[in-house]
CSV table of N, CA and C in Angstrom, one decimal:
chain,number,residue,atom,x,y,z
A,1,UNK,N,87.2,125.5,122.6
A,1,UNK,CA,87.3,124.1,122.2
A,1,UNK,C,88.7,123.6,122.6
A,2,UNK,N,88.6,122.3,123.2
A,2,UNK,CA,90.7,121.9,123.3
A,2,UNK,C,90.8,121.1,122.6
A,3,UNK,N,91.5,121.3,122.0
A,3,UNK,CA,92.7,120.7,120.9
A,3,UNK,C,93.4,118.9,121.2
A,4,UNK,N,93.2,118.3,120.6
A,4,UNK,CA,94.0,117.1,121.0
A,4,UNK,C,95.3,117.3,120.4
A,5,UNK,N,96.2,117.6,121.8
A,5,UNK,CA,97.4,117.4,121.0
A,5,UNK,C,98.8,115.9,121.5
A,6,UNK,N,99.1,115.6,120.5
A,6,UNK,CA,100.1,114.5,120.7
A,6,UNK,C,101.5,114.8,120.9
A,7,UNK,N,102.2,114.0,121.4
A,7,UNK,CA,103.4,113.8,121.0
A,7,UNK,C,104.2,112.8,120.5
A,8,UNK,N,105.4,112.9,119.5
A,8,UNK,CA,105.7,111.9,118.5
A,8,UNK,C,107.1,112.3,118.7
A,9,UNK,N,107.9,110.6,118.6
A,9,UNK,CA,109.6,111.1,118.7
A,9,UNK,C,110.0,111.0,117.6
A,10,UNK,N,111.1,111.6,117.0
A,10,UNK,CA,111.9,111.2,115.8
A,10,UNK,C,113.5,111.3,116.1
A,11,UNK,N,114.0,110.2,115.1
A,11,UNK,CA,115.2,110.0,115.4
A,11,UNK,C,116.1,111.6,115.3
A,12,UNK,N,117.2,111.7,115.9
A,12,UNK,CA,118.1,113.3,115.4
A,12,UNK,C,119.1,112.5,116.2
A,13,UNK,N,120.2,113.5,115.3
A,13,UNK,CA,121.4,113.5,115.6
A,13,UNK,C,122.1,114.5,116.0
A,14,UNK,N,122.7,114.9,117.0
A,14,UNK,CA,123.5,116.4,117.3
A,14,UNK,C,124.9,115.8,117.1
A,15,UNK,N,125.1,117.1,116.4
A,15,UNK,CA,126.3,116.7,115.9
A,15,UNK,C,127.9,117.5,116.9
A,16,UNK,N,128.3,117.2,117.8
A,16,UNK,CA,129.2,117.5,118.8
A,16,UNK,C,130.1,119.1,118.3
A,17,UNK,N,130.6,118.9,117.2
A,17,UNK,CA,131.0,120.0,116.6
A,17,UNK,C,130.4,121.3,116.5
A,18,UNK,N,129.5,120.9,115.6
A,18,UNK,CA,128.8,121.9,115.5
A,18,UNK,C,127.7,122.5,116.8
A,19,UNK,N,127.3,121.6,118.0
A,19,UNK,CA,126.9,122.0,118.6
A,19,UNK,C,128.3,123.1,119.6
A,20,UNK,N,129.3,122.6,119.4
A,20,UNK,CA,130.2,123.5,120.5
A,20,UNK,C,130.1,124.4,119.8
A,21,UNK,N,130.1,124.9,118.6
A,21,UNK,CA,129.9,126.0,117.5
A,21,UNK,C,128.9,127.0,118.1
A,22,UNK,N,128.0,126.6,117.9
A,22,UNK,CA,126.8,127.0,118.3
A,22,UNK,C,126.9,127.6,119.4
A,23,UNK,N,127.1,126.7,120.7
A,23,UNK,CA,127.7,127.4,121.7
A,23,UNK,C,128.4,128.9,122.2
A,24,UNK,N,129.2,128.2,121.5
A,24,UNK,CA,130.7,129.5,122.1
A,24,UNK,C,130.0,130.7,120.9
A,25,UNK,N,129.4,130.4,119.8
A,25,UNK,CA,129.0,131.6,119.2
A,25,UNK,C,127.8,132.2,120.0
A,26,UNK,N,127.1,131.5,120.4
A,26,UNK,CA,125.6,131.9,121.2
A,26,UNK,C,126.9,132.9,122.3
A,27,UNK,N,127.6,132.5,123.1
A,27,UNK,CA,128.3,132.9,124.3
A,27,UNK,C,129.2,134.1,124.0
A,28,UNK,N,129.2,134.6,122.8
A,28,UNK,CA,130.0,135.6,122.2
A,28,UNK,C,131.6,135.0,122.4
A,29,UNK,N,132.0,133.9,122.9
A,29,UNK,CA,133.5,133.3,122.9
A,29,UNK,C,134.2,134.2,121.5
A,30,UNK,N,135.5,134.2,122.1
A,30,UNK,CA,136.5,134.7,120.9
A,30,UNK,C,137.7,133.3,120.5
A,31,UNK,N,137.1,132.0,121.2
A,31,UNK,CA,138.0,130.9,120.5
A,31,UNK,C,137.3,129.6,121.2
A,32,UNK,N,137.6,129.1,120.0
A,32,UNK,CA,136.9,128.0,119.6
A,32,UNK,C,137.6,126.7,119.7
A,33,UNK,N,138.0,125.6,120.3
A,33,UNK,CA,139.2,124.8,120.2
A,33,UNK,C,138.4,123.4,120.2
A,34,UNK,N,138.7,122.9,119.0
A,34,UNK,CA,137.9,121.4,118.5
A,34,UNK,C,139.1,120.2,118.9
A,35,UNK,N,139.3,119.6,120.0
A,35,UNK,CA,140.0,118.7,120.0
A,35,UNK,C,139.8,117.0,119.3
A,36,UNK,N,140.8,116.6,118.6
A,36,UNK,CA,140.3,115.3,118.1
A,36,UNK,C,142.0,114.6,118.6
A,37,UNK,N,141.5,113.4,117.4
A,37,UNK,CA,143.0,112.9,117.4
A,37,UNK,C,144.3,112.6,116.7
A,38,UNK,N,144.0,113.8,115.8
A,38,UNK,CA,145.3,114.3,115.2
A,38,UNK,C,145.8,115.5,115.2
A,39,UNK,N,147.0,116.2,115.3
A,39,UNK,CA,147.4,117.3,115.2
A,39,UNK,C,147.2,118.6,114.5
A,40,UNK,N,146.8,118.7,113.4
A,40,UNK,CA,146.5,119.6,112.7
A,40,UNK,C,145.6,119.1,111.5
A,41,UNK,N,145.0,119.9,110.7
A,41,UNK,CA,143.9,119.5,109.7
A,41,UNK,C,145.0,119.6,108.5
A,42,UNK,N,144.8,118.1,107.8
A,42,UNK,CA,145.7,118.0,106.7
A,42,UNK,C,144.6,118.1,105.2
A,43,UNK,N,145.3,118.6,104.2
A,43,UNK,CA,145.0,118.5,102.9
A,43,UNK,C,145.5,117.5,102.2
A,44,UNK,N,145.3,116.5,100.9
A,44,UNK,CA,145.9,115.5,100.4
A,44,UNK,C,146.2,114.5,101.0
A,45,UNK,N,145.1,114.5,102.2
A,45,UNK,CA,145.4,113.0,103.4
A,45,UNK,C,145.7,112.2,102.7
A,46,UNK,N,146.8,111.9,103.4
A,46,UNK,CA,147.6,110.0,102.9
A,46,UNK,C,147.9,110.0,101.3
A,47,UNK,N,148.5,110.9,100.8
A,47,UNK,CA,148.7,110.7,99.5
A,47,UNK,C,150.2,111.8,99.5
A,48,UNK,N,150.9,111.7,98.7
A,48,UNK,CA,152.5,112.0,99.0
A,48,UNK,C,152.7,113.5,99.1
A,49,UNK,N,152.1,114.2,98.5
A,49,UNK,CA,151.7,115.4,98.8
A,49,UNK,C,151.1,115.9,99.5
A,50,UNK,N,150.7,115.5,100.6
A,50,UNK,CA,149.9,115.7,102.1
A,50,UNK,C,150.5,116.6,102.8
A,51,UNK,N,150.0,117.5,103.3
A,51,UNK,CA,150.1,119.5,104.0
A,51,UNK,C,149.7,118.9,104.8
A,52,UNK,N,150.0,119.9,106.1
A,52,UNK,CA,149.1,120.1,107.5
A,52,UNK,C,149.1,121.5,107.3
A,53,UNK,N,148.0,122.0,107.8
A,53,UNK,CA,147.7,123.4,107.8
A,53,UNK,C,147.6,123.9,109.3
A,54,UNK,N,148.9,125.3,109.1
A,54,UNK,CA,149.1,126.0,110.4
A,54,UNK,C,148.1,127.1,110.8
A,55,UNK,N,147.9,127.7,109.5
A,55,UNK,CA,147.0,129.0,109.8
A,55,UNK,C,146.4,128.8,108.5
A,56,UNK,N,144.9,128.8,108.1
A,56,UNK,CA,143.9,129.1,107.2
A,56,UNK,C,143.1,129.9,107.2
A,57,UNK,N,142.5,131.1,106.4
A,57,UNK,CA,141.6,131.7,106.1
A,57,UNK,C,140.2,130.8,105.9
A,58,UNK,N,139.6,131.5,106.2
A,58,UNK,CA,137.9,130.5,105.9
A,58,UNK,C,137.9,130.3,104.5
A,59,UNK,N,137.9,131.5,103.8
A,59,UNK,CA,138.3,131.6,102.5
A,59,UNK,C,139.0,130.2,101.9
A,60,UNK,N,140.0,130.0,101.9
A,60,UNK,CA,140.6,129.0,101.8
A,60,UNK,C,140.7,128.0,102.3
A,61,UNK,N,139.6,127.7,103.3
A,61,UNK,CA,139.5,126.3,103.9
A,61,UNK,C,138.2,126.0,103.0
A,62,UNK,N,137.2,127.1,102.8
A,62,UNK,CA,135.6,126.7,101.5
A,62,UNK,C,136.5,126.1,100.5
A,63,UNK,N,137.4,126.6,99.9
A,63,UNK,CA,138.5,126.0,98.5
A,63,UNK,C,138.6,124.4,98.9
A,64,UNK,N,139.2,124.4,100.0
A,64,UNK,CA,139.5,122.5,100.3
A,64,UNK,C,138.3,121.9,100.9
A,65,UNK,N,136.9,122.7,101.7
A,65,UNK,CA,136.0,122.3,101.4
A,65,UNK,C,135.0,121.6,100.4
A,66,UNK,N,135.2,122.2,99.0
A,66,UNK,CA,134.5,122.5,97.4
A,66,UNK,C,135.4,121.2,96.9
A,67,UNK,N,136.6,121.4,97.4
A,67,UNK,CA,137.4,119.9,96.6
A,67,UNK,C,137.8,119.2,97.1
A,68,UNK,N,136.9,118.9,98.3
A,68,UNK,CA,136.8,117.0,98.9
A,68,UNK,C,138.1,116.7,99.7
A,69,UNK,N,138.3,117.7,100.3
A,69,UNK,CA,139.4,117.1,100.7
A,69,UNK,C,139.2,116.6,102.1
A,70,UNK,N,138.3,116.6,102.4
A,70,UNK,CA,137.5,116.6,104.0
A,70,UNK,C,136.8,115.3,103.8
A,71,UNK,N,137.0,114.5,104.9
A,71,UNK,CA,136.2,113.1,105.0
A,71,UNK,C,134.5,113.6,105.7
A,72,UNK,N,133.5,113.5,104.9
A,72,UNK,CA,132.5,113.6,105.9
A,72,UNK,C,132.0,113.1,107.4
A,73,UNK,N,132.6,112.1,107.4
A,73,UNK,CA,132.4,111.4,109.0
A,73,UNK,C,133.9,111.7,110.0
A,74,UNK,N,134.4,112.6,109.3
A,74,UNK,CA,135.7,113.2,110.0
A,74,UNK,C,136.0,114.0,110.2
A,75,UNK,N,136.9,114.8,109.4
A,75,UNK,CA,137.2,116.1,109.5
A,75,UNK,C,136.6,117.2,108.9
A,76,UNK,N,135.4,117.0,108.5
A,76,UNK,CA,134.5,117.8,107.4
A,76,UNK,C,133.8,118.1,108.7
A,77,UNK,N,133.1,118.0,109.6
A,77,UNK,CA,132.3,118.3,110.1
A,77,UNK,C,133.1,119.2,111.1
A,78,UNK,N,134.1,119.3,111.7
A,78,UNK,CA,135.3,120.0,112.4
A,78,UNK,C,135.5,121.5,111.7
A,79,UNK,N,136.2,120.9,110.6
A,79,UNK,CA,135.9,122.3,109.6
A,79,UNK,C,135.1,123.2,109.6
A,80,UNK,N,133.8,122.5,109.2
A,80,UNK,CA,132.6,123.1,109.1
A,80,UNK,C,132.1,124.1,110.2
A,81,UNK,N,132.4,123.4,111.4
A,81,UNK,CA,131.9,124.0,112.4
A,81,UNK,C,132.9,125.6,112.8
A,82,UNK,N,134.2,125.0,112.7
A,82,UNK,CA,135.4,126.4,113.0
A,82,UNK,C,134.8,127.4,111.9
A,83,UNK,N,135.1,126.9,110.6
A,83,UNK,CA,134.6,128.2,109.5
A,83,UNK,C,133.2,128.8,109.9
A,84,UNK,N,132.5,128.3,110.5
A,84,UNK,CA,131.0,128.8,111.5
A,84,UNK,C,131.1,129.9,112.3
A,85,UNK,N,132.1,129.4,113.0
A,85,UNK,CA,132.2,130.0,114.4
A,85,UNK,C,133.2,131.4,114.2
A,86,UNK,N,133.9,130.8,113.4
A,86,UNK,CA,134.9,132.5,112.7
A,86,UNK,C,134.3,133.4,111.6
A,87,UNK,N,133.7,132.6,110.7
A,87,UNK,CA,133.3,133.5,109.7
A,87,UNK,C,132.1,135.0,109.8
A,88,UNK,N,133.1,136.0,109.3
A,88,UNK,CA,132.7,137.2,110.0
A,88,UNK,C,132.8,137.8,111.1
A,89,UNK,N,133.7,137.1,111.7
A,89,UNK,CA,134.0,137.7,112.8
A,89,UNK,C,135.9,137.8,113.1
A,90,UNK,N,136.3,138.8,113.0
A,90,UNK,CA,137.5,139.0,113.2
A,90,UNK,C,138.5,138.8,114.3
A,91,UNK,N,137.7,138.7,115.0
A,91,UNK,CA,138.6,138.7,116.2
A,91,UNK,C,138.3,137.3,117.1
A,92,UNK,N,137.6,136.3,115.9
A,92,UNK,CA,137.2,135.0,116.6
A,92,UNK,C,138.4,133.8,115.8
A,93,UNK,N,138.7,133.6,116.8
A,93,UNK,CA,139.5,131.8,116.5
A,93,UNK,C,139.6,130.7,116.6
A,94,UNK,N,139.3,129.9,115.4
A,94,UNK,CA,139.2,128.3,116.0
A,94,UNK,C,140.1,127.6,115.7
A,95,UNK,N,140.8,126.6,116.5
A,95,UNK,CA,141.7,126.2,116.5
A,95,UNK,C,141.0,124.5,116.5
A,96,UNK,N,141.7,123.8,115.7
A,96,UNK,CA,141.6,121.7,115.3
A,96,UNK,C,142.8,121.5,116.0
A,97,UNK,N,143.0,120.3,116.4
A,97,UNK,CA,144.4,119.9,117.0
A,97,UNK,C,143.9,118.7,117.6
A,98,UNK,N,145.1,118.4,117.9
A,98,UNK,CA,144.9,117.0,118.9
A,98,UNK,C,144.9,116.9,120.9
A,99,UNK,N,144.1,116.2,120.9
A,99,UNK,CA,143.7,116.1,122.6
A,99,UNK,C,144.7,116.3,123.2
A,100,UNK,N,145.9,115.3,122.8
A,100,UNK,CA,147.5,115.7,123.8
A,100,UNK,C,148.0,116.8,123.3
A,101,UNK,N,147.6,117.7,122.6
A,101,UNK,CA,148.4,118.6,122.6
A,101,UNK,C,147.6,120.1,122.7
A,102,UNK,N,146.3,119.9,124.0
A,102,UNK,CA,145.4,120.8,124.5
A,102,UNK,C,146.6,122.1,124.8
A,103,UNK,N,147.4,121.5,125.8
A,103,UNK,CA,147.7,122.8,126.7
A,103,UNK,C,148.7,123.6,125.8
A,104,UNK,N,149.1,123.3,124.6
A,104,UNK,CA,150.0,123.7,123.5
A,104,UNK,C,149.1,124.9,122.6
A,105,UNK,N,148.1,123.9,122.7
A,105,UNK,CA,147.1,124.7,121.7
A,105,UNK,C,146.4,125.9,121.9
A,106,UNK,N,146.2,125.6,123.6
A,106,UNK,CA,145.3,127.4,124.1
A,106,UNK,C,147.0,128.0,124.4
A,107,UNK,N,148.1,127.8,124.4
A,107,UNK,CA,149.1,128.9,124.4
A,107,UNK,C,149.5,129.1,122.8
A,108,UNK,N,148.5,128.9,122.3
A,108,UNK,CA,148.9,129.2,120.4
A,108,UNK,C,150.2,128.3,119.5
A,109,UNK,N,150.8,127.4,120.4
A,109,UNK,CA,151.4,126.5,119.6
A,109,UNK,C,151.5,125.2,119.3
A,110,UNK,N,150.2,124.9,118.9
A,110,UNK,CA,150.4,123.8,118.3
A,110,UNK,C,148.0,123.8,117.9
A,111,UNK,N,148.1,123.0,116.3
A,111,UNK,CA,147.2,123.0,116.0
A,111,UNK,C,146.7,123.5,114.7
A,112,UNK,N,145.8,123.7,114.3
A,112,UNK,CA,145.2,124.3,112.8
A,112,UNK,C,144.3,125.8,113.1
A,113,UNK,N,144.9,126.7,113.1
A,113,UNK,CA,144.1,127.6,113.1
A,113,UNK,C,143.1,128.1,112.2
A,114,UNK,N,141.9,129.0,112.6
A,114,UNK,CA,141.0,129.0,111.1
A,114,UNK,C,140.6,130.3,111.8
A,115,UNK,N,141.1,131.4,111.1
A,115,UNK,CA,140.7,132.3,111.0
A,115,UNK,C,140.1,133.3,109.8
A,116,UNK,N,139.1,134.5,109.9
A,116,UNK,CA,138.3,134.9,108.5
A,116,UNK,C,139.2,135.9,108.1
């Protein structure tokens, strides 16, 4: 007997980050580099106590995950994806930073590192 079968579209969204995640993890990559348009991933955005963070543990980026310090349509999804792409794996690095300061960032100086 054959089957009537259909097809139907639904909206989706891919989400840029997390699909580079995906990626370089599918590819076994050992680094991960999310460019946006700020320099490093800050804690206490815009408030007088405001950090940039040079080197984080996953560990301690779930802590500033759990307490909002991440804009959902911003930098939460960036995050999200590096703690992805490192977690459990030792020898993997993702690096946030800003677009101008690419070629700084794959020689290790400049940007947010997120390592497990």
């Amino acid at each position: 007997a054959k089957k009537n079968k259909t097809l139907s579209g639904l909206d989706a969204v891919i989400d840029k980050d997390f699909a580079a995640s995906k990626l370089a993890s599918l590819l076994d990559a050992d680094r991960l580099i999310l460019l946006t348009g700020v320099p490093n991933v800050l804690i206490h955005y815009g408030k007088p106590n405001q950090h940039k963070l040079d080197t984080v543990k996953t560990e301690e980026l779930q802590r500033y995950i759990d307490d909002g310090h991440f804009a959902p349509g911003s930098m939460l999804p960036k995050v999200l994806a590096a703690k992805a792409f490192v977690q459990g794996y030792t020898q993997r690095i993702a690096i946030i930073g800003a677009l101008t300061d690419a070629s700084a960032i794959v020689e290790g100086r400049a940007g947010t590192q997120i390592i497990d």
